[in-house]
Coordinates of C-alpha atoms and ligand atoms in Angstrom, one line a residue:
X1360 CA 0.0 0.0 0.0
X1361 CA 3.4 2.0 -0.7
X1362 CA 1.6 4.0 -3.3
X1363 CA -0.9 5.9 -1.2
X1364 CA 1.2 6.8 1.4
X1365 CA 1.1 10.5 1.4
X1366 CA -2.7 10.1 1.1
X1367 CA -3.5 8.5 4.2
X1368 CA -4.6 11.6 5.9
X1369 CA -6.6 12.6 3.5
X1370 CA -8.5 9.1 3.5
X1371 CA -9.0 9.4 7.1
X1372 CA -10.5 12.1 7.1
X1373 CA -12.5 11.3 4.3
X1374 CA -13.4 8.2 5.5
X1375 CA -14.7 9.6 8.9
X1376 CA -16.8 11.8 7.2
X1377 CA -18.1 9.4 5.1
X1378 CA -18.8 7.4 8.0
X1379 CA -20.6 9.9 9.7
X1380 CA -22.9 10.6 6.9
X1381 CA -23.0 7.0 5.8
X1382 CA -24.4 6.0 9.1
X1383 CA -27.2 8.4 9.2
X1384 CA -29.1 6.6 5.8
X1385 CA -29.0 2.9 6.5
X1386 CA -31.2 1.8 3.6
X1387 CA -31.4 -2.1 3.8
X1388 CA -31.6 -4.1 0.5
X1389 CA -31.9 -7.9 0.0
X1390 CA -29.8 -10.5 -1.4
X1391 CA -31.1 -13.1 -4.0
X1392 CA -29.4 -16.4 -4.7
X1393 CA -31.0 -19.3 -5.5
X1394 CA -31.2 -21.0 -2.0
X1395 CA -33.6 -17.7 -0.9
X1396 CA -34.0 -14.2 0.2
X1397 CA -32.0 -12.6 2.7
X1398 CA -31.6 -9.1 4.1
X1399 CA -28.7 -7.5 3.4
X1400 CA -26.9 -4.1 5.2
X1401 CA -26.7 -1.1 2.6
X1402 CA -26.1 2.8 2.8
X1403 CA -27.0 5.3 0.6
X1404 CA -24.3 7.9 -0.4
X1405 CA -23.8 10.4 -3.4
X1406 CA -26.5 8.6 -5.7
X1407 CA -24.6 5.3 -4.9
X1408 CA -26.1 2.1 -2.8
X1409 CA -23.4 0.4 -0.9
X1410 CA -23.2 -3.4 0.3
X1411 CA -21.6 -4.3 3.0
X1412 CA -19.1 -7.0 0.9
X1413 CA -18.7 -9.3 4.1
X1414 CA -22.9 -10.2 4.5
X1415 CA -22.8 -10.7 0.7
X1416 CA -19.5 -12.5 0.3
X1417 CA -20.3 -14.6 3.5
X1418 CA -23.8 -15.3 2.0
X1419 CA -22.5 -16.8 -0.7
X1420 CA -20.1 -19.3 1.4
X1421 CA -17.0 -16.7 1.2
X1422 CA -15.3 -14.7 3.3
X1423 CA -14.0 -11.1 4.1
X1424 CA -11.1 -10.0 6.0
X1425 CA -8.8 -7.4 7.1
X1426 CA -5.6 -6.9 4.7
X1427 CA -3.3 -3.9 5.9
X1428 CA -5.2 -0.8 4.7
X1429 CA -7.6 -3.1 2.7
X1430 CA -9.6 -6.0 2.6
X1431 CA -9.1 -9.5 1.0
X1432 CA -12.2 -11.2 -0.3
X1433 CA -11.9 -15.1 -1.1
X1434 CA -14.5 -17.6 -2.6
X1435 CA -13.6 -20.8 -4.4
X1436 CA -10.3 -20.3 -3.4
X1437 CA -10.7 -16.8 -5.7
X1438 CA -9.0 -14.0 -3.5
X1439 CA -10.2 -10.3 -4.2
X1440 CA -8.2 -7.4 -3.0
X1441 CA -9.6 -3.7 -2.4
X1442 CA -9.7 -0.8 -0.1
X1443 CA -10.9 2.2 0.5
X1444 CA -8.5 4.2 -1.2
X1445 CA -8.9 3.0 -5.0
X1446 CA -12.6 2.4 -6.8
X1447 CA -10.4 -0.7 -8.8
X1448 CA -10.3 -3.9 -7.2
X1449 CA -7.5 -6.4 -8.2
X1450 CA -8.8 -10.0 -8.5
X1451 CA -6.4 -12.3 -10.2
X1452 CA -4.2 -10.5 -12.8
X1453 CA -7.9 -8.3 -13.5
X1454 CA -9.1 -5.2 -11.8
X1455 CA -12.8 -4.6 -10.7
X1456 CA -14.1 -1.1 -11.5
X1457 CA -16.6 -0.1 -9.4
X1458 CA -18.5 3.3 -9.7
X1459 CA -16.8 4.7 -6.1
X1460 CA -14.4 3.3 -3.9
X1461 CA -15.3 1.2 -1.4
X1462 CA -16.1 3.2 2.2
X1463 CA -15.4 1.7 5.7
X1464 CA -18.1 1.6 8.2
X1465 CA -17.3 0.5 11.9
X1466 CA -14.3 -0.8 10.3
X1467 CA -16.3 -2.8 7.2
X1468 CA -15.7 -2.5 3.7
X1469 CA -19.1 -1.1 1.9
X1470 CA -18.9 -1.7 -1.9
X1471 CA -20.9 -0.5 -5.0
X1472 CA -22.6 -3.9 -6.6
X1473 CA -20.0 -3.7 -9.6
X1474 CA -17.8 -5.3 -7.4
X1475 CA -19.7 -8.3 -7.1
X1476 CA -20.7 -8.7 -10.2
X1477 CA -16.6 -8.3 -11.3
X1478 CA -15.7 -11.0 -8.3
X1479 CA -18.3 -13.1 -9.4
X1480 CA -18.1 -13.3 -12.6
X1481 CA -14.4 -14.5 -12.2
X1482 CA -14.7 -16.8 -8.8
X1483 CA -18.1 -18.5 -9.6
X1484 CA -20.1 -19.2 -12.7
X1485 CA -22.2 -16.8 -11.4
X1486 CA -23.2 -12.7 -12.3
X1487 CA -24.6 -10.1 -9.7
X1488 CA -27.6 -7.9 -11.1
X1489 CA -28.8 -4.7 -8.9
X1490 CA -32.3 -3.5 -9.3
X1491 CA -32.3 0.0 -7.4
X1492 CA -36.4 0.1 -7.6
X1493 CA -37.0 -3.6 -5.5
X1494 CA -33.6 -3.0 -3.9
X1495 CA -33.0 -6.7 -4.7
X1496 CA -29.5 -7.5 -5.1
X1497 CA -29.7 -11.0 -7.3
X1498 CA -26.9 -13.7 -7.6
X1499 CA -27.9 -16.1 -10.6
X1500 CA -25.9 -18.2 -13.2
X1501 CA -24.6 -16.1 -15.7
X1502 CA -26.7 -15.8 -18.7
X1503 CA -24.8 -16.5 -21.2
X1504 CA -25.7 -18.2 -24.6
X1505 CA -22.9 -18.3 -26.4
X1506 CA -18.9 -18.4 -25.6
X1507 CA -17.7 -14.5 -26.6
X1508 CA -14.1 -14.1 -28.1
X1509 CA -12.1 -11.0 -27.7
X1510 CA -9.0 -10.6 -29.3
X1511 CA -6.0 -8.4 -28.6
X1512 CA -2.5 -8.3 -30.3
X1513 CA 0.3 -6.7 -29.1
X1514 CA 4.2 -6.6 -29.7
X1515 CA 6.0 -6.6 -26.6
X1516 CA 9.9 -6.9 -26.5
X1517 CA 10.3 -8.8 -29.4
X1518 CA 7.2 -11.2 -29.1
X1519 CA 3.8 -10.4 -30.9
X1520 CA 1.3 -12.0 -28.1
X1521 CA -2.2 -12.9 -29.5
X1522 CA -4.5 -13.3 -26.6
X1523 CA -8.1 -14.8 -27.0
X1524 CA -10.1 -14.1 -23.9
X1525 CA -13.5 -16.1 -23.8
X1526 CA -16.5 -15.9 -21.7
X1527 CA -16.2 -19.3 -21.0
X1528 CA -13.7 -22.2 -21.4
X1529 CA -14.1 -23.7 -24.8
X1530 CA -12.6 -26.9 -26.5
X1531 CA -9.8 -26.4 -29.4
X1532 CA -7.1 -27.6 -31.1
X1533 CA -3.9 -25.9 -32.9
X1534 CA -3.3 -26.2 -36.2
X1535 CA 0.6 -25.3 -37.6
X1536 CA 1.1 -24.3 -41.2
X1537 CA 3.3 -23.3 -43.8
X1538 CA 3.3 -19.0 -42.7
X1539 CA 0.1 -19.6 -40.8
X1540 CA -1.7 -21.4 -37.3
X1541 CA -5.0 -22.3 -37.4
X1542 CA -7.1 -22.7 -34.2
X1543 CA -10.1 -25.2 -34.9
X1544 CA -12.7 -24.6 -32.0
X1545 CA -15.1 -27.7 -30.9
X1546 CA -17.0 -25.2 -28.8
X1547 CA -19.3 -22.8 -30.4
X1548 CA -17.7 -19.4 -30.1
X1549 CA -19.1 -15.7 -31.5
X1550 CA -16.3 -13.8 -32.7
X1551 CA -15.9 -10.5 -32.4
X1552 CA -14.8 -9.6 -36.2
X1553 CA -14.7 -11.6 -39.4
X1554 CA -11.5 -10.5 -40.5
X1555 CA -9.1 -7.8 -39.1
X1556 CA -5.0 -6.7 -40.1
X1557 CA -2.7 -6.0 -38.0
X1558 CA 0.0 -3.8 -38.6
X1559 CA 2.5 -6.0 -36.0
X1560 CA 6.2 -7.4 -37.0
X1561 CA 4.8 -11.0 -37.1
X1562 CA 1.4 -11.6 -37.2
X1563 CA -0.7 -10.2 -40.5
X1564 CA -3.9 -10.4 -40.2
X1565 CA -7.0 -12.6 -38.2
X1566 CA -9.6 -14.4 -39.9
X1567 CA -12.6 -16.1 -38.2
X1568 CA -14.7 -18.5 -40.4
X1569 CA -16.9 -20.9 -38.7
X1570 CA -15.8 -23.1 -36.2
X1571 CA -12.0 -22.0 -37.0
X1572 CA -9.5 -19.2 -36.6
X1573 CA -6.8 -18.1 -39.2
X1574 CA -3.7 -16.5 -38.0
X1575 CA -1.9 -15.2 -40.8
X1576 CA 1.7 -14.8 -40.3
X1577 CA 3.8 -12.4 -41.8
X1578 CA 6.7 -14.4 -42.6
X1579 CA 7.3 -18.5 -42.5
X1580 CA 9.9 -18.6 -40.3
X1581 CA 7.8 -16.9 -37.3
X1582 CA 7.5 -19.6 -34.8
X1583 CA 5.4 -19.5 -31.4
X1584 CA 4.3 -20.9 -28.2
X1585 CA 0.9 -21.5 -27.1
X1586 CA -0.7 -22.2 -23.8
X1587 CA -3.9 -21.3 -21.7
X1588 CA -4.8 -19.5 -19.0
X1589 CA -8.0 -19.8 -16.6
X1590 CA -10.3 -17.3 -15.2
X1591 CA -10.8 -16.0 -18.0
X1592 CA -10.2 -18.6 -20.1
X1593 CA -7.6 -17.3 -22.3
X1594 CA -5.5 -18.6 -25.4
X1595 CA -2.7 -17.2 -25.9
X1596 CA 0.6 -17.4 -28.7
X1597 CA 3.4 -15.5 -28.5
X1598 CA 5.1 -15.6 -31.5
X1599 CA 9.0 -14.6 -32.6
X1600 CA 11.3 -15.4 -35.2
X1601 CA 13.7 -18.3 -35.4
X1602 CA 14.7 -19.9 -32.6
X1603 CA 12.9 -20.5 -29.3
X1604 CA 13.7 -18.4 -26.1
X1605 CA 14.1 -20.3 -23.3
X1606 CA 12.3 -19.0 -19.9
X1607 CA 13.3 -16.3 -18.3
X1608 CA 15.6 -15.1 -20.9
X1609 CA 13.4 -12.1 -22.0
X1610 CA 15.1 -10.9 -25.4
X1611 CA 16.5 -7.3 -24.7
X1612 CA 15.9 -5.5 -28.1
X1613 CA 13.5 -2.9 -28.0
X1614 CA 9.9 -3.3 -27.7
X1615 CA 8.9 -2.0 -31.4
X1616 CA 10.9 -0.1 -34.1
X1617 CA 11.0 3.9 -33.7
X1618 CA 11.1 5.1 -37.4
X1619 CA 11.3 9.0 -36.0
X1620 CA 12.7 9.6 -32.7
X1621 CA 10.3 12.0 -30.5
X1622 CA 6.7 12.4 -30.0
X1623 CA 4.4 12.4 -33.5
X1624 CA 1.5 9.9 -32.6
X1625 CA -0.6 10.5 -29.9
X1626 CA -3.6 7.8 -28.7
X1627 CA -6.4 9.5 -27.5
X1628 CA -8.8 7.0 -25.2
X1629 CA -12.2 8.0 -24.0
X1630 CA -12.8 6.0 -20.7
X1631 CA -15.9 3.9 -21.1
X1632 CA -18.6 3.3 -23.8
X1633 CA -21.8 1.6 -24.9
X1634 CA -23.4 -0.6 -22.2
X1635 CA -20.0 0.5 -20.0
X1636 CA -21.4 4.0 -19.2
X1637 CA -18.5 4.7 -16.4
X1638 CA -19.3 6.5 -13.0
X1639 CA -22.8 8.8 -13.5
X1640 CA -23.5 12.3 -12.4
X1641 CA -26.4 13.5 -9.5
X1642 CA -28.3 15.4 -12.5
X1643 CA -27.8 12.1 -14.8
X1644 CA -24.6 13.0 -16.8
X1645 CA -22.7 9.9 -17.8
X1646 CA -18.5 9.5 -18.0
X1647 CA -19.0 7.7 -21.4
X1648 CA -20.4 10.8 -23.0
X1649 CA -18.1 13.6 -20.7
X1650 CA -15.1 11.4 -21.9
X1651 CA -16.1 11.4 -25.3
X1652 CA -17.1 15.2 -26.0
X1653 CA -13.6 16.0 -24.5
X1654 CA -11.5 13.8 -26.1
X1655 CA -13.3 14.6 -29.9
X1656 CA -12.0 18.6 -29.1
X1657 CA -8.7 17.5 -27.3
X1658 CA -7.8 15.7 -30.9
X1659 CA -8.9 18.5 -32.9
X1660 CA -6.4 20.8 -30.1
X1661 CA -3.5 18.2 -30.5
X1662 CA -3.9 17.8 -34.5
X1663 CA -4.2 21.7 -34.9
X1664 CA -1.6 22.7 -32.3
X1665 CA 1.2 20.3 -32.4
X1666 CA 0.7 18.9 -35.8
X1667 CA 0.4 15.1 -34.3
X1668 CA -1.3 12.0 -35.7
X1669 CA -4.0 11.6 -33.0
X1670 CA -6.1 8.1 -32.7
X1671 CA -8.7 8.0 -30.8
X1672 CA -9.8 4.4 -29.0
X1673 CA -13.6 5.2 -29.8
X1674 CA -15.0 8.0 -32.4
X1675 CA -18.4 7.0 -30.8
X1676 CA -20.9 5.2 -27.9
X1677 CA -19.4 1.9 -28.6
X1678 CA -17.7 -1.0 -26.2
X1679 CA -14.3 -1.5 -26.3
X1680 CA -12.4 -3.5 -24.4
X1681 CA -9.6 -2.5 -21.6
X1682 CA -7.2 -5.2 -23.7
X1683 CA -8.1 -3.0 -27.3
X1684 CA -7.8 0.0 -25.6
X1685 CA -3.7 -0.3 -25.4
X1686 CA -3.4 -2.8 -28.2
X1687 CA -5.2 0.3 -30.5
X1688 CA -2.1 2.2 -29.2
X1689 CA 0.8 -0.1 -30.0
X1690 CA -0.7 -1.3 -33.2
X1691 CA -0.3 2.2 -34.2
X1692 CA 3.1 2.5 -32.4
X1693 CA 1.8 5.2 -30.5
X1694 CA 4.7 7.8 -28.7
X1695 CA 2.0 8.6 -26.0
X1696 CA -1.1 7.3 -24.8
X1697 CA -3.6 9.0 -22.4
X1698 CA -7.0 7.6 -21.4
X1699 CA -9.7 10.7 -19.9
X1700 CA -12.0 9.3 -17.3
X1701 CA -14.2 11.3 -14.7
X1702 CA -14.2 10.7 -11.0
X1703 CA -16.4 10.0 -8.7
X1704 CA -16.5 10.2 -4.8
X1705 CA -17.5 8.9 -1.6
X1706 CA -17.6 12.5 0.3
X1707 CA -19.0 15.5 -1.2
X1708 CA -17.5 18.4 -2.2
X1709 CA -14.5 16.1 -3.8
X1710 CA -13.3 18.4 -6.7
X1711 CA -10.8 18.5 -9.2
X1712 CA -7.9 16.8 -11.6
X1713 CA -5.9 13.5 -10.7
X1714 CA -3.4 12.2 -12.8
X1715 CA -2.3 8.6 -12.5
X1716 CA 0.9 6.0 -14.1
X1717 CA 0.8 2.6 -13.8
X1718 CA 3.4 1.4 -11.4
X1719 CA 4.2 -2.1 -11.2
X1720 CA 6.3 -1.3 -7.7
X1721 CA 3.6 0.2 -6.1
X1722 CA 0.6 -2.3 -7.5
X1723 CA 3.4 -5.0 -5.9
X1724 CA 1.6 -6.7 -2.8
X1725 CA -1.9 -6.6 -5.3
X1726 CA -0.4 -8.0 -7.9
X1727 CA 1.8 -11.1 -6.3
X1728 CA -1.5 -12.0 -4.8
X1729 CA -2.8 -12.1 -8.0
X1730 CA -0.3 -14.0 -9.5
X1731 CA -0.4 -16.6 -6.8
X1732 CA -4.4 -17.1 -7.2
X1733 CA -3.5 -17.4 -11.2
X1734 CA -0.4 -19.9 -10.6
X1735 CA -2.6 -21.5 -7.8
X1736 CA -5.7 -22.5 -10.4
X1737 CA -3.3 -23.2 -13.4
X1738 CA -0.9 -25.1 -11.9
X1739 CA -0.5 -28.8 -13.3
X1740 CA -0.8 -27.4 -17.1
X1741 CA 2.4 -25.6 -16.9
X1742 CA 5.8 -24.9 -14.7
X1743 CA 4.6 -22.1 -12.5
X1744 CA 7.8 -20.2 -13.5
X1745 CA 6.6 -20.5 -17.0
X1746 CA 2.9 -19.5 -16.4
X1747 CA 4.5 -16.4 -13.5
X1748 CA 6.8 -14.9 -16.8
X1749 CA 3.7 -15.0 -18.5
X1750 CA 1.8 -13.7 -16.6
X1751 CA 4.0 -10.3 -16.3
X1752 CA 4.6 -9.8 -19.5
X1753 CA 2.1 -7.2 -19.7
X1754 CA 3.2 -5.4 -17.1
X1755 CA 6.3 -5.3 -18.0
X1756 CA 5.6 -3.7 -21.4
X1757 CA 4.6 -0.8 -19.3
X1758 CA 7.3 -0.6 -17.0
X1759 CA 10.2 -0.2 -19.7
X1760 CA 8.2 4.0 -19.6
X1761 CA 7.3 4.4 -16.0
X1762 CA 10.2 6.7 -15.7
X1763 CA 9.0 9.0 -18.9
X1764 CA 5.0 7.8 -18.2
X1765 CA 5.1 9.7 -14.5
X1766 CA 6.5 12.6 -16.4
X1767 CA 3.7 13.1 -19.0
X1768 CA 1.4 12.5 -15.8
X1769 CA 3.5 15.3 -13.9
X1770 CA 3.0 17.5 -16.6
X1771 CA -1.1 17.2 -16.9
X1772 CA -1.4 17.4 -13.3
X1773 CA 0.4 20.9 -13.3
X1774 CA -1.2 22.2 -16.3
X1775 CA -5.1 21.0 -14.7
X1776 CA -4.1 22.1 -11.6
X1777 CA -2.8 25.6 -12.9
X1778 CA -6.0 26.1 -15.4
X1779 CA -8.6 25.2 -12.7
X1780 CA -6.9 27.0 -9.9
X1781 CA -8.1 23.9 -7.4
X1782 CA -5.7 22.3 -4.6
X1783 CA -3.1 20.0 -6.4
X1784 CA -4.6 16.3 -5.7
X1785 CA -1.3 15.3 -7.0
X1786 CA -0.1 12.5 -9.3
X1787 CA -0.9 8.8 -7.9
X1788 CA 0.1 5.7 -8.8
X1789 CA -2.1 2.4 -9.7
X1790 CA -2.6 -0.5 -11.2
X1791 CA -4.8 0.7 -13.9
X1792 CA -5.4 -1.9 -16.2
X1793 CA -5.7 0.1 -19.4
X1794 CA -2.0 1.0 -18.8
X1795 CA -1.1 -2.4 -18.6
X1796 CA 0.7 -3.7 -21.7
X1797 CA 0.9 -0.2 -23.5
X1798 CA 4.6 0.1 -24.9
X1799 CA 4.8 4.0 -24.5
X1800 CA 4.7 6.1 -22.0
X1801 CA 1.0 6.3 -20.8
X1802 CA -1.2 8.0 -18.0
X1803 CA -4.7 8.1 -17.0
X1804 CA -6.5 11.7 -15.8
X1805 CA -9.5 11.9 -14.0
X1806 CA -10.4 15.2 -15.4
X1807 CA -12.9 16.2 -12.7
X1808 CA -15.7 14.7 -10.2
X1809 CA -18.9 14.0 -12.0
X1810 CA -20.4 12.8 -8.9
X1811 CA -20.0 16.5 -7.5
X1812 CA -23.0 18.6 -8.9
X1813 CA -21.1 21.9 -9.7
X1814 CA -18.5 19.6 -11.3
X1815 CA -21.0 18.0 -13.2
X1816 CA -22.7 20.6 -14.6
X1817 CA -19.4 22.6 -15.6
X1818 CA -18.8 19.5 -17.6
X1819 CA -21.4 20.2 -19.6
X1820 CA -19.9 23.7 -20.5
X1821 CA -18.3 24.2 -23.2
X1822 CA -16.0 26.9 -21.8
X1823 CA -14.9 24.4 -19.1
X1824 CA -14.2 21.6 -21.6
X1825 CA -11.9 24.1 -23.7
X1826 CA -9.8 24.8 -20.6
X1827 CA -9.1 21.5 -19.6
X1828 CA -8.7 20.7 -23.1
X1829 CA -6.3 23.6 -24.0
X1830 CA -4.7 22.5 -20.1
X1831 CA -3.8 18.6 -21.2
X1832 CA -2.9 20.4 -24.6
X1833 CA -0.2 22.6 -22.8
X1834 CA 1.0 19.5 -20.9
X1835 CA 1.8 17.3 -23.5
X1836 CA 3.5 20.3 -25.7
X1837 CA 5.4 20.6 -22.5
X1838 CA 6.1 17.3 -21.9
X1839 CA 6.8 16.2 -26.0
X1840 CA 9.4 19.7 -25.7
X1841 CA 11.3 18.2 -22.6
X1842 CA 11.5 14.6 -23.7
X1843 CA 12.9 15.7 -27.2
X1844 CA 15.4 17.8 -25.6
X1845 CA 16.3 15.2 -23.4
X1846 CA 17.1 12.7 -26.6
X1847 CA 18.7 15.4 -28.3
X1848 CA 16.6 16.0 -31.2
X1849 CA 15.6 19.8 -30.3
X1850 CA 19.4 20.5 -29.2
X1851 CA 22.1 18.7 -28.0
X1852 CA 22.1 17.0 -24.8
X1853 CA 24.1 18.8 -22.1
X1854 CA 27.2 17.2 -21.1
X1855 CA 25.8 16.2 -17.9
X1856 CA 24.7 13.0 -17.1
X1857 CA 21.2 13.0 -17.0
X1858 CA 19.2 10.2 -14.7
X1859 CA 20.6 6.7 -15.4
X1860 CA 16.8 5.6 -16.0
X1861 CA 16.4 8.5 -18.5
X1862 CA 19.5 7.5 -20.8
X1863 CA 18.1 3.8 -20.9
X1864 CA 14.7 4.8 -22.2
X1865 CA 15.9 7.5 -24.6
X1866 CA 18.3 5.3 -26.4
X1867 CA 15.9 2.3 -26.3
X1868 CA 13.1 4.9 -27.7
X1869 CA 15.8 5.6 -30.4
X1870 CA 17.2 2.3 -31.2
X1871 CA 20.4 2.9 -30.5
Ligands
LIG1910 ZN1 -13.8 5.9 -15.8

């Protein structure tokens, strides 16, 4: 819990507050499973109904306990960790969003229903459903018809990693060919696309034709493992050329080519979409549409002003996945990537910008739980050193730019902070899962609260979205000025040694 240090006061406090009004608006709601009704404790705050996770998690034959400055939830041998200081939960190598962080009441967690339904969905076969107007909190098999596909690809230090994620675990066989592997499923699946191209080093293009997949490789001599992964059931190939690289040896070349040295394409993610509306205001504004309006005019800023490429992750009200989210940015070898979400709060009055980086240090108790629940389930079908390298890859795409990624973060921060005049909520560190895996340097800003009316409704203002727009715009002209003076290619660097950490990246980020 490294990474919230310097925040603990400000939790305290905001946690005896929120105690304080919690406690006043005990609104009790029942729990559904299939063996009955029971009553379950819940409080009303800020437009939000919170569970009290241990008569929910115990309910179900679980339990919920004390964990440092969190709590640990475990079911089927599925452990969940959370706390009040973060609205992400980290189950396995996953995080559960929920709409506000959990609060603590007499010293038990409270939680929004999304974390059930995110816990559940990954420890049982089951899905949570919460129907605010019977107050009925339902448990029921998941309703699902057909096994879903998703499909990321990725290049990370030298290996292009296709993962298939299904909603269920699903029979298949692999197929080797000449340039080509072909995946013949015995399950049913839906896939998400018919065909799509990738522009990765190895891998060409996807194809999905009835009850088998086509991955198109973009030489013969690219060669690949494949294993599985549970909870989600995943398939996964990571594919180099030539020989195999033994375990452990993680090839040291850098992570993609860098045609032009400096910042020229920027990726541009609106938090949220579709069904996924994000965290909702008191006066009914929703993040998916705040993120969306922002992001169109910060691409038009970032296009006009700096003369960038800008992608962004969604032009419109549409799902996309945390996985396509980064896999968007390295396919199109982004130099920066920023995903815009809104807060929201447990205590009113909560204003203003934060700015976060992923860190794999500070997300380090979190995720070695997580990794032990994953080795834990999947052990038997692979060497648990195997499975644990795996398992971090993604991470450690990320953590190659932590050094120049807490930068760009520094820089928004400052610039929000400096537009909107509001105390500096600072820049925080967390294991954000749309940071994971991106091979730039990437950071995540919650823009404002949209669970704080007057926030909310300057949202809606246009003059309020150009300043934090023309803010973030200033920040990353800032930031692109600074990192290519650091490389060199706006002047010379100066003879003195800069940071050991900032040489590496730079001359990885060059090629040299
Ligand atoms: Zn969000």
């Amino acid at each position: 819990m490294k990474r919230f240090t310097p925040l603990v006061p400000v939790a305290l406090a905001a946690l005896a507050l929120a105690s304080i009004v919690l406690a006043q608006q005990p609104t009790p709601a029942t729990l559904r499973t299939p063996a009955g009704d029971r009553p379950i404790a819940a409080v009303q705050m800020s437009g939000q109904t919170y569970f009290s996770a241990g008569d929910v998690i115990a309910a179900l034959g679980g339990t919920v306990t004390s964990d440092g400055n969190g709590f640990k939830a475990t079911l089927n041998n599925v452990t969940a960790a959370f706390g009040p200081d973060s609205r992400f939960g980290v189950v396995r190598d996953d995080l559960i969003e929920m709409a506000a962080p959990p609060a603590v009441i007499d010293g038990k967690p409270y939680v929004t229903w999304q974390f059930f339904q995110g816990f559940l969905s990954r420890a049982t076969n089951n899905e949570a459903v919460w129907d605010p107007v019977t107050r009925v909190l339902q448990v029921r098999p998941a309703q699902r018809d057909q096994i879903t596909a998703q499909v990321s690809v990725a290049n990370i230090q030298g290996i292009s990693k296709i993962v298939l994620t299904f909603s269920g675990s699903v029979e298949y066989g692999i197929v080797k060919q000449q340039g080509m592997y072909t995946i013949l499923f015995r399950t049913p699946i839906r896939p998400p696309f018919a065909e799509q191209a990738f522009e990765d080093p190895y891998v060409q293009k996807l194809v999905f034709n009835g009850n088998e997949l086509r991955i198109q490789l973009t030489a013969p001599d690219v060669v690949g493992d494949a294993y599985r992964l549970e909870n989600p059931f995943r398939i996964v190939l990571d594919l180099r050329k030539g020989a195999p690289v033994a375990p452990g040896q993680l090839p040291v070349t850098p992570s993609r080519p860098v045609e032009q040295p400096g910042i020229h394409t920027i990726v541009i993610d609106p938090g949220h979409g579709g069904k996924e509306v994000g965290a909702i205001g008191p006066a009914g504004l929703m993040e998916k549409d705040a993120t969306l309006i922002v992001c169109r005019k910060l691409a038009a800023a970032l296009s006009n002003k700096l003369g960038a490429r800008v992608v962004l992750t969604r032009e419109d009200d549409s799902v996309v996945s945390l996985d396509q989210r980064t896999s968007i940015a390295n396919q199109y070898k982004a130099d920066l990537f920023l995903s815009v979400h809104m807060n929201a709060a447990v205590v009113k009055g909560a204003h203003g910008s934060e700015t976060y980086f992923l860190s794999l240090d500070a997300s380090d108790e979190l995720a070695k739980k997580a990794a032990e629940a994953e080795n834990a389930a999947s052990a038997g079908t692979q060497p648990t050193a195997t499975s644990d390298l795996k398992l971090i890859l993604w991470d450690l795409a990320q953590q190659e730019y932590l050094n120049e990624s807490s930068r760009f973060a520094q820089a928004i921060q400052e610039e929000l902070n400096r537009a909107s005049g509001v105390q500096n909520r600072g820049v925080k560190q967390a294991p954000f899962k749309v940071l994971v895996g991106a091979t730039m340097p990437a950071a995540l800003v919650e823009i404002a609260f949209i669970t704080n009316p007057e926030e909310e409704s300057k949202l809606k203002k246009d003059d309020f979205q150009n300043l934090m727009v023309d803010a973030i715009t200033r920040a990353v002209q800032r930031y692109k000025t600074d990192y290519e003076t650091r490389i060199g290619i706006i002047q010379p660097p100066t003879p003195a040694t800069p940071p050991a950490a900032t040489t590496t990246t730079a001359a990885k980020r060059t090629g040299t």
